[in-house]
Amino acid sequence: MRLTVGQAVVRFLGQQVTERDGETHRAFAGCLGIFGHGNVAGLGQALLQDERSGIPALPYVLARNEQAMVHTAVAYARARTRMQMWACTASVGPGSTNMVTGAALATINRLPVLLLPSGTFATRATGSVLQQLESPVAGDVTVNDALRPVSRRFDRVSRPEQLPSVLLEAMRVLTDPVQTGAVTIALPQDVQAEAYDWPDDLFSERVWNIGRPPPEPSQVQLAADLIRRAERPLIVAGGGVHYSEAEDALDALSRGTGIAVAETQAGKGSLTHGHPLLLGAIGSTGTSAANAVARDADVVIGVGTRWTDFTTASRTAFQHKRVRFININVARFDADQHSGLPLVGDARETLTALTRALDGYRTETAYGEQVAREWAAWDEQVEATYHPPAEVTDRLDDGVLTQGQVIGAVNELSDPRDVVVCAAGSMPGELHQLWRVRDRGGYHVEYGYSCMGYEIPGGLGVRLACRSRDVFVLVGDGSYLMMPSELVTAVQERVKIIVVIVQNHGFASIGALSESLGSQRFGTQYRYRSGRGRLDGDHVPVDLAANARSLGAHVVEVASVEELHVAVRDAKAAPANGGPFVIHVVTDPLVPGPDNGAWWDVPVSEVSDLESTRTAYAEYVEQRKQQRPLLAPTRPGVDPAQRGRTGQTERDS
């Protein structure tokens, strides 16, 4: 079959299929892109030809920013539990380097996306071309090489003959639960347009199984023995629960044993609101309930979590002197964290095996009573944040709400199956604490990279993946200004997303962090420079509502809780093909959410002329005393005299 390289790529991707548990999906939902001189005649021509065929194998969606389109692809893959993905094509130079941030986000979150950056001429026949960055040390280096460190697999097709093996290797990585992330295939612009006689078999339908590797039975038994000896066990559910669709298995283990469950950002929604053993968020942005139980936990069972510093409150969350970890993860790299007992395998299969091994085990009554008591106390704080008392609201300026009121209104007025999307600023922390998840797929906060600007393109990706759900994008003014461009994509594709812009005139999250570190919120507010040369004058009159309106979105501005309720109801009632619906609301950044007593390790200047910094440093020194190395081996050592013998015995730890 004689096709150009670009045509061959499109035809091949359209024939890929993923399969898990007997259910199949078309691997690629389509291709997001922006055309330039690097790809318009190659992949661009191929996608045009594909669309004109009547039944496109790879539907094309025009994006407005290359970083944003990768965010859209990543959000889609997460919403589809990694069973479907998008390809992204960009032109030479800045078009391709703009994808680097999105690639890092995909790889950090273990989410599949195929990047097809364009390169300069493989033949080098024309010499330096427009947008080319020439390296003085190597002729084969291009700006596309910037994608190497943020990709799980990087390759460059310099000759058509290389394409089959490159494509097959890309699919292997994209569909591997351990290896998946951003995969980059760099395509020089002349190679994209070059024709070649391809074997027909390259374009046969190809099925890629997403396996469920079981854990080692002996490790499961060791874990069960350790849990049986525990007095205060705790499960921490991470994103791997969702990727493996292991929510029912987690529920069965928790209910069967009485072990309470706390959730990371990626794992939130593993159990839904109202579950009797759910403690909610854990760590620096956790609930007081989860953090209280974590503080005294003697065995912690992590499921599909990478154990980042926010989850462990910078290794201060777990204070039991002999705390031990059991880590369930498909990737050995993550399963070995905190010297834990590694249960390497699919989360659903491992949880099911562990439930069987724990048959007959049950936590003590006093433990369950504490869990219920701690959660009830926290839920009262959530209610008070959703509906603050008069002593809080009376201090607010006219037309200004608290962020907790905004979250509460959206949570209470949205349907259980609706999805909330967020990524950066103060909002993710408060959502982690406050949002009551009523459906397993209803919470989508990107906190692996916590990338400002993810929210709107991410919401677009979720909506494309879940057409029957309304998607609420909660975004602060700082993140909105980073990347509002995909509102235009939503307008063009008639995709309804409900965007709630929270205007607080600056970077509220970093402002609060700056203040806690003694830096007095310096450089975090949108203010004019005063006569003293400082950024402490009047607020800059940025009109984000007008901006969104100019991009084609329907916009409503609200100045009270009552108006916010009406706007949310109107947004829900808006037609599914009506494009983006934007709600603009002003909030006070100085009204915090409820305190959970947790800490996050961010260094403070050791010496300073400022009293505020000196005070913050003294507090920092005290907090660091609570940090623990978490190095004690979970599995006891072996008596040296028994090493190498059959049936060797274990010593007490």
CSV table of C-alpha atoms in Angstrom, one decimal, residues 264-567:
chain,number,residue,atom,x,y,z
A,264,THR,CA,-5.1,11.2,47.9
A,265,GLN,CA,-6.0,13.9,45.4
A,266,ALA,CA,-5.9,11.3,42.5
A,267,GLY,CA,-7.7,8.7,44.7
A,268,LYS,CA,-10.6,10.9,45.8
A,269,GLY,CA,-13.9,9.4,45.0
A,270,SER,CA,-12.6,5.8,45.4
A,271,LEU,CA,-15.4,5.6,48.0
A,272,THR,CA,-18.4,8.0,47.8
A,273,HIS,CA,-19.7,10.4,50.4
A,274,GLY,CA,-21.7,8.7,53.1
A,275,HIS,CA,-19.6,5.5,53.2
A,276,PRO,CA,-19.3,4.6,56.9
A,277,LEU,CA,-15.5,4.1,56.8
A,278,LEU,CA,-14.5,7.0,54.6
A,279,LEU,CA,-12.3,9.6,56.2
A,280,GLY,CA,-11.8,11.8,53.2
A,281,ALA,CA,-8.6,13.5,52.1
A,282,ILE,CA,-5.3,12.8,53.8
A,283,GLY,CA,-2.1,14.9,54.2
A,284,SER,CA,-1.3,18.6,53.8
A,285,THR,CA,-4.7,19.2,52.2
A,286,GLY,CA,-6.5,16.5,54.2
A,287,THR,CA,-9.3,16.4,56.6
A,288,SER,CA,-8.8,16.5,60.3
A,289,ALA,CA,-10.5,13.1,60.5
A,290,ALA,CA,-8.1,11.3,58.1
A,291,ASN,CA,-5.1,13.0,59.6
A,292,ALA,CA,-6.1,12.1,63.2
A,293,VAL,CA,-6.4,8.4,62.3
A,294,ALA,CA,-3.2,8.5,60.2
A,295,ARG,CA,-1.3,10.0,63.1
A,296,ASP,CA,-1.7,6.8,65.2
A,297,ALA,CA,-1.8,4.3,62.4
A,298,ASP,CA,0.5,1.3,62.9
A,299,VAL,CA,0.0,-0.3,59.5
A,300,VAL,CA,-0.8,1.8,56.4
A,301,ILE,CA,-2.0,0.1,53.2
A,302,GLY,CA,-1.3,2.3,50.2
A,303,VAL,CA,-3.3,1.4,47.0
A,304,GLY,CA,-2.0,2.9,43.8
A,305,THR,CA,-0.3,5.9,45.3
A,306,ARG,CA,3.1,7.5,44.7
A,307,TRP,CA,3.3,8.8,48.3
A,308,THR,CA,4.0,12.4,47.4
A,309,ASP,CA,4.8,15.0,50.1
A,310,PHE,CA,1.3,16.3,50.1
A,311,THR,CA,-0.1,12.9,50.9
A,312,THR,CA,2.4,12.3,53.8
A,313,ALA,CA,2.3,15.9,54.9
A,314,SER,CA,6.1,15.9,54.2
A,315,ARG,CA,6.5,12.7,56.2
A,316,THR,CA,4.8,14.1,59.3
A,317,ALA,CA,1.4,12.5,58.9
A,318,PHE,CA,2.3,9.1,60.4
A,319,GLN,CA,3.7,9.4,63.9
A,320,HIS,CA,3.3,5.9,65.3
A,321,LYS,CA,6.8,4.8,66.4
A,322,ARG,CA,6.5,1.4,64.6
A,323,VAL,CA,4.4,2.3,61.6
A,324,ARG,CA,4.8,0.0,58.7
A,325,PHE,CA,3.6,0.3,55.1
A,326,ILE,CA,2.1,-2.1,52.7
A,327,ASN,CA,2.1,-0.8,49.1
A,328,ILE,CA,-0.2,-2.1,46.4
A,329,ASN,CA,1.0,-0.9,43.0
A,330,VAL,CA,1.4,-2.2,39.5
A,331,ALA,CA,4.8,-0.5,39.4
A,332,ARG,CA,7.6,-1.9,41.6
A,333,PHE,CA,9.1,1.6,41.7
A,334,ASP,CA,6.1,2.9,43.6
A,335,ALA,CA,5.5,-0.2,45.6
A,336,ASP,CA,8.9,0.1,47.3
A,337,GLN,CA,8.2,3.5,48.8
A,338,HIS,CA,8.8,4.1,52.5
A,339,SER,CA,10.4,0.7,52.9
A,340,GLY,CA,7.0,-0.9,52.5
A,341,LEU,CA,6.1,-4.4,51.8
A,342,PRO,CA,5.5,-4.4,48.0
A,343,LEU,CA,2.4,-6.1,46.6
A,344,VAL,CA,3.2,-5.7,43.0
A,345,GLY,CA,0.1,-6.2,40.9
A,346,ASP,CA,-3.1,-4.8,39.5
A,347,ALA,CA,-5.0,-3.0,42.3
A,348,ARG,CA,-8.3,-4.8,41.8
A,349,GLU,CA,-6.7,-8.2,41.7
A,350,THR,CA,-4.5,-7.5,44.7
A,351,LEU,CA,-7.3,-6.0,46.8
A,352,THR,CA,-9.5,-9.0,46.0
A,353,ALA,CA,-6.7,-11.4,47.0
A,354,LEU,CA,-6.0,-9.5,50.2
A,355,THR,CA,-9.7,-9.6,51.2
A,356,ARG,CA,-9.7,-13.3,50.9
A,357,ALA,CA,-6.6,-13.6,53.0
A,358,LEU,CA,-8.1,-11.5,55.7
A,359,ASP,CA,-11.3,-13.5,56.0
A,360,GLY,CA,-12.5,-13.4,59.6
A,361,TYR,CA,-10.4,-10.4,60.6
A,362,ARG,CA,-12.2,-7.3,62.0
A,363,THR,CA,-10.9,-4.1,63.6
A,364,GLU,CA,-11.9,-3.4,67.2
A,365,THR,CA,-15.2,-1.6,68.0
A,366,ALA,CA,-13.3,1.3,69.6
A,367,TYR,CA,-11.5,1.9,66.3
A,368,GLY,CA,-14.7,2.1,64.3
A,369,GLU,CA,-16.2,4.5,66.9
A,370,GLN,CA,-13.3,6.8,66.6
A,371,VAL,CA,-13.6,6.8,62.8
A,372,ALA,CA,-17.2,7.8,63.0
A,373,ARG,CA,-16.6,10.4,65.6
A,374,GLU,CA,-13.7,12.1,63.7
A,375,TRP,CA,-15.7,12.1,60.5
A,376,ALA,CA,-18.8,13.6,62.1
A,377,ALA,CA,-16.7,16.4,63.5
A,378,TRP,CA,-15.1,17.1,60.2
A,379,ASP,CA,-18.4,17.0,58.3
A,380,GLU,CA,-19.7,19.7,60.6
A,381,GLN,CA,-16.8,21.9,59.6
A,382,VAL,CA,-17.6,21.3,55.9
A,383,GLU,CA,-21.2,22.4,56.5
A,384,ALA,CA,-20.0,25.5,58.3
A,385,THR,CA,-17.7,26.3,55.4
A,386,TYR,CA,-20.4,25.8,52.8
A,387,HIS,CA,-22.8,28.0,54.8
A,388,PRO,CA,-20.6,30.3,56.9
A,389,PRO,CA,-22.1,32.1,59.9
A,390,ALA,CA,-23.0,35.8,60.0
A,391,GLU,CA,-19.8,36.7,61.8
A,392,VAL,CA,-17.9,35.6,58.7
A,393,THR,CA,-20.2,36.9,55.9
A,394,ASP,CA,-20.7,40.3,57.7
A,395,ARG,CA,-17.0,41.0,57.3
A,396,LEU,CA,-17.1,40.6,53.5
A,397,ASP,CA,-17.5,43.5,51.1
A,398,ASP,CA,-20.7,43.8,49.1
A,399,GLY,CA,-20.8,41.3,46.2
A,400,VAL,CA,-17.9,39.2,47.6
A,401,LEU,CA,-18.3,35.6,48.6
A,402,THR,CA,-16.0,33.1,50.3
A,403,GLN,CA,-14.4,30.3,48.2
A,404,GLY,CA,-16.1,27.8,50.5
A,405,GLN,CA,-19.5,29.2,49.6
A,406,VAL,CA,-18.7,28.8,45.9
A,407,ILE,CA,-17.6,25.2,46.3
A,408,GLY,CA,-20.7,24.5,48.5
A,409,ALA,CA,-23.1,25.9,46.0
A,410,VAL,CA,-21.6,24.0,43.0
A,411,ASN,CA,-21.4,20.8,45.0
A,412,GLU,CA,-25.0,21.0,46.3
A,413,LEU,CA,-26.6,22.1,43.1
A,414,SER,CA,-24.8,19.8,40.6
A,415,ASP,CA,-25.9,16.3,39.9
A,416,PRO,CA,-24.1,13.4,41.5
A,417,ARG,CA,-22.7,12.3,38.1
A,418,ASP,CA,-21.4,15.7,37.2
A,419,VAL,CA,-17.6,16.2,37.3
A,420,VAL,CA,-15.6,18.9,39.0
A,421,VAL,CA,-12.3,19.8,37.4
A,422,CYS,CA,-9.4,21.8,38.9
A,423,ALA,CA,-5.6,21.8,39.0
A,424,ALA,CA,-3.8,24.7,40.7
A,425,GLY,CA,-4.1,27.4,43.3
A,426,SER,CA,-6.0,27.4,46.6
A,427,MET,CA,-9.0,25.7,45.0
A,428,PRO,CA,-7.6,22.1,44.7
A,429,GLY,CA,-6.7,22.0,48.4
A,430,GLU,CA,-10.2,23.1,49.5
A,431,LEU,CA,-11.8,20.7,47.0
A,432,HIS,CA,-9.7,17.9,48.4
A,433,GLN,CA,-11.0,18.7,51.8
A,434,LEU,CA,-14.6,19.8,51.1
A,435,TRP,CA,-16.0,18.3,47.9
A,436,ARG,CA,-18.5,15.6,48.7
A,437,VAL,CA,-18.0,13.0,45.9
A,438,ARG,CA,-21.3,11.2,45.1
A,439,ASP,CA,-20.1,9.3,42.0
A,440,ARG,CA,-16.8,7.6,41.5
A,441,GLY,CA,-16.0,9.6,38.3
A,442,GLY,CA,-17.2,12.9,39.8
A,443,TYR,CA,-13.8,14.3,40.9
A,444,HIS,CA,-11.0,15.3,38.6
A,445,VAL,CA,-8.3,17.4,40.1
A,446,GLU,CA,-4.8,17.3,38.5
A,447,TYR,CA,-2.4,17.5,41.4
A,448,GLY,CA,0.6,15.4,40.2
A,449,TYR,CA,2.0,18.4,38.3
A,450,SER,CA,-0.6,20.9,39.6
A,451,CYS,CA,-0.3,22.9,36.4
A,452,MET,CA,-1.8,26.3,36.2
A,453,GLY,CA,-3.9,26.6,33.0
A,454,TYR,CA,-4.9,22.9,33.0
A,455,GLU,CA,-8.5,23.6,34.1
A,456,ILE,CA,-10.3,24.7,31.0
A,457,PRO,CA,-8.6,22.4,28.5
A,458,GLY,CA,-8.8,19.6,31.1
A,459,GLY,CA,-12.5,20.2,31.4
A,460,LEU,CA,-12.9,20.1,27.7
A,461,GLY,CA,-11.2,16.7,27.7
A,462,VAL,CA,-13.4,15.3,30.4
A,463,ARG,CA,-16.5,16.5,28.6
A,464,LEU,CA,-15.4,14.9,25.4
A,465,ALA,CA,-14.9,11.6,27.3
A,466,CYS,CA,-18.2,11.8,29.2
A,467,ARG,CA,-20.8,13.3,27.0
A,468,SER,CA,-23.6,12.5,29.4
A,469,ARG,CA,-22.1,14.4,32.4
A,470,ASP,CA,-22.0,18.1,33.0
A,471,VAL,CA,-18.5,19.3,33.8
A,472,PHE,CA,-17.8,22.1,36.2
A,473,VAL,CA,-14.4,23.7,35.8
A,474,LEU,CA,-13.5,25.7,39.0
A,475,VAL,CA,-10.6,28.0,38.2
A,476,GLY,CA,-9.0,31.0,39.9
A,477,ASP,CA,-8.1,34.2,38.1
A,478,GLY,CA,-4.4,33.2,38.1
A,479,SER,CA,-4.9,29.9,36.3
A,480,TYR,CA,-7.6,31.4,34.0
A,481,LEU,CA,-5.2,34.0,32.7
A,482,MET,CA,-2.6,31.3,32.0
A,483,MET,CA,-4.8,29.5,29.4
A,484,PRO,CA,-8.3,30.6,28.6
A,485,SER,CA,-7.8,29.9,24.9
A,486,GLU,CA,-9.6,26.5,24.8
A,487,LEU,CA,-12.9,28.3,25.5
A,488,VAL,CA,-12.7,29.0,21.7
A,489,THR,CA,-12.2,25.3,21.0
A,490,ALA,CA,-15.2,24.5,23.2
A,491,VAL,CA,-17.2,27.2,21.3
A,492,GLN,CA,-16.1,25.8,17.9
A,493,GLU,CA,-16.9,22.2,18.8
A,494,ARG,CA,-20.1,23.2,20.6
A,495,VAL,CA,-18.9,21.4,23.8
A,496,LYS,CA,-20.7,22.5,26.9
A,497,ILE,CA,-18.4,23.0,29.9
A,498,ILE,CA,-19.5,25.1,32.9
A,499,VAL,CA,-16.6,27.3,34.0
A,500,VAL,CA,-16.7,29.0,37.4
A,501,ILE,CA,-14.1,31.8,37.4
A,502,VAL,CA,-13.2,32.8,41.0
A,503,GLN,CA,-11.8,36.3,40.9
A,504,ASN,CA,-9.7,37.1,44.0
A,505,HIS,CA,-7.2,39.5,42.3
A,506,GLY,CA,-4.1,37.4,42.5
A,507,PHE,CA,-2.5,34.1,43.5
A,508,ALA,CA,-4.4,33.2,46.6
A,509,SER,CA,-2.7,29.9,47.3
A,510,ILE,CA,0.9,31.2,46.9
A,511,GLY,CA,-0.1,34.4,48.8
A,512,ALA,CA,-1.1,32.3,51.8
A,513,LEU,CA,2.0,30.2,51.5
A,514,SER,CA,4.1,33.4,51.2
A,515,GLU,CA,2.6,34.8,54.3
A,516,SER,CA,3.2,31.5,56.3
A,517,LEU,CA,6.9,31.7,55.2
A,518,GLY,CA,7.3,35.3,56.4
A,519,SER,CA,7.3,36.7,52.9
A,520,GLN,CA,4.2,38.8,53.4
A,521,ARG,CA,2.3,37.8,50.2
A,522,PHE,CA,5.0,39.6,48.2
A,523,GLY,CA,4.4,39.6,44.4
A,524,THR,CA,1.2,37.6,44.6
A,525,GLN,CA,-1.5,40.2,44.1
A,526,TYR,CA,-2.7,42.0,40.9
A,527,ARG,CA,-2.1,45.6,42.0
A,528,TYR,CA,-0.7,48.7,40.5
A,529,ARG,CA,2.8,49.8,41.6
A,530,SER,CA,2.3,52.6,44.2
A,531,GLY,CA,4.3,55.8,44.5
A,532,ARG,CA,6.8,54.0,46.7
A,533,GLY,CA,7.6,51.6,43.8
A,534,ARG,CA,5.8,48.7,45.4
A,535,LEU,CA,3.0,46.5,44.1
A,536,ASP,CA,0.6,47.6,46.8
A,537,GLY,CA,-1.6,50.0,45.0
A,538,ASP,CA,-5.2,49.6,43.8
A,539,HIS,CA,-6.3,46.3,42.1
A,540,VAL,CA,-5.6,46.1,38.4
A,541,PRO,CA,-9.1,46.4,36.7
A,542,VAL,CA,-8.9,43.1,34.8
A,543,ASP,CA,-12.4,42.1,33.5
A,544,LEU,CA,-12.3,38.3,33.1
A,545,ALA,CA,-16.0,38.1,32.4
A,546,ALA,CA,-15.6,40.4,29.4
A,547,ASN,CA,-12.6,38.4,28.3
A,548,ALA,CA,-14.6,35.1,28.4
A,549,ARG,CA,-17.5,36.8,26.6
A,550,SER,CA,-15.1,38.0,23.8
A,551,LEU,CA,-14.0,34.4,23.2
A,552,GLY,CA,-17.6,33.3,22.5
A,553,ALA,CA,-18.7,32.0,25.8
A,554,HIS,CA,-22.0,32.7,27.5
A,555,VAL,CA,-21.2,34.6,30.7
A,556,VAL,CA,-23.1,35.4,33.8
A,557,GLU,CA,-21.7,37.6,36.6
A,558,VAL,CA,-23.0,37.0,40.1
A,559,ALA,CA,-22.6,39.1,43.3
A,560,SER,CA,-24.5,37.0,45.9
A,561,VAL,CA,-25.1,33.4,47.0
A,562,GLU,CA,-28.6,33.6,45.6
A,563,GLU,CA,-27.4,34.8,42.2
A,564,LEU,CA,-24.8,32.1,42.2
A,565,HIS,CA,-27.5,29.5,42.8
A,566,VAL,CA,-29.6,30.8,39.9
A,567,ALA,CA,-26.6,30.8,37.6
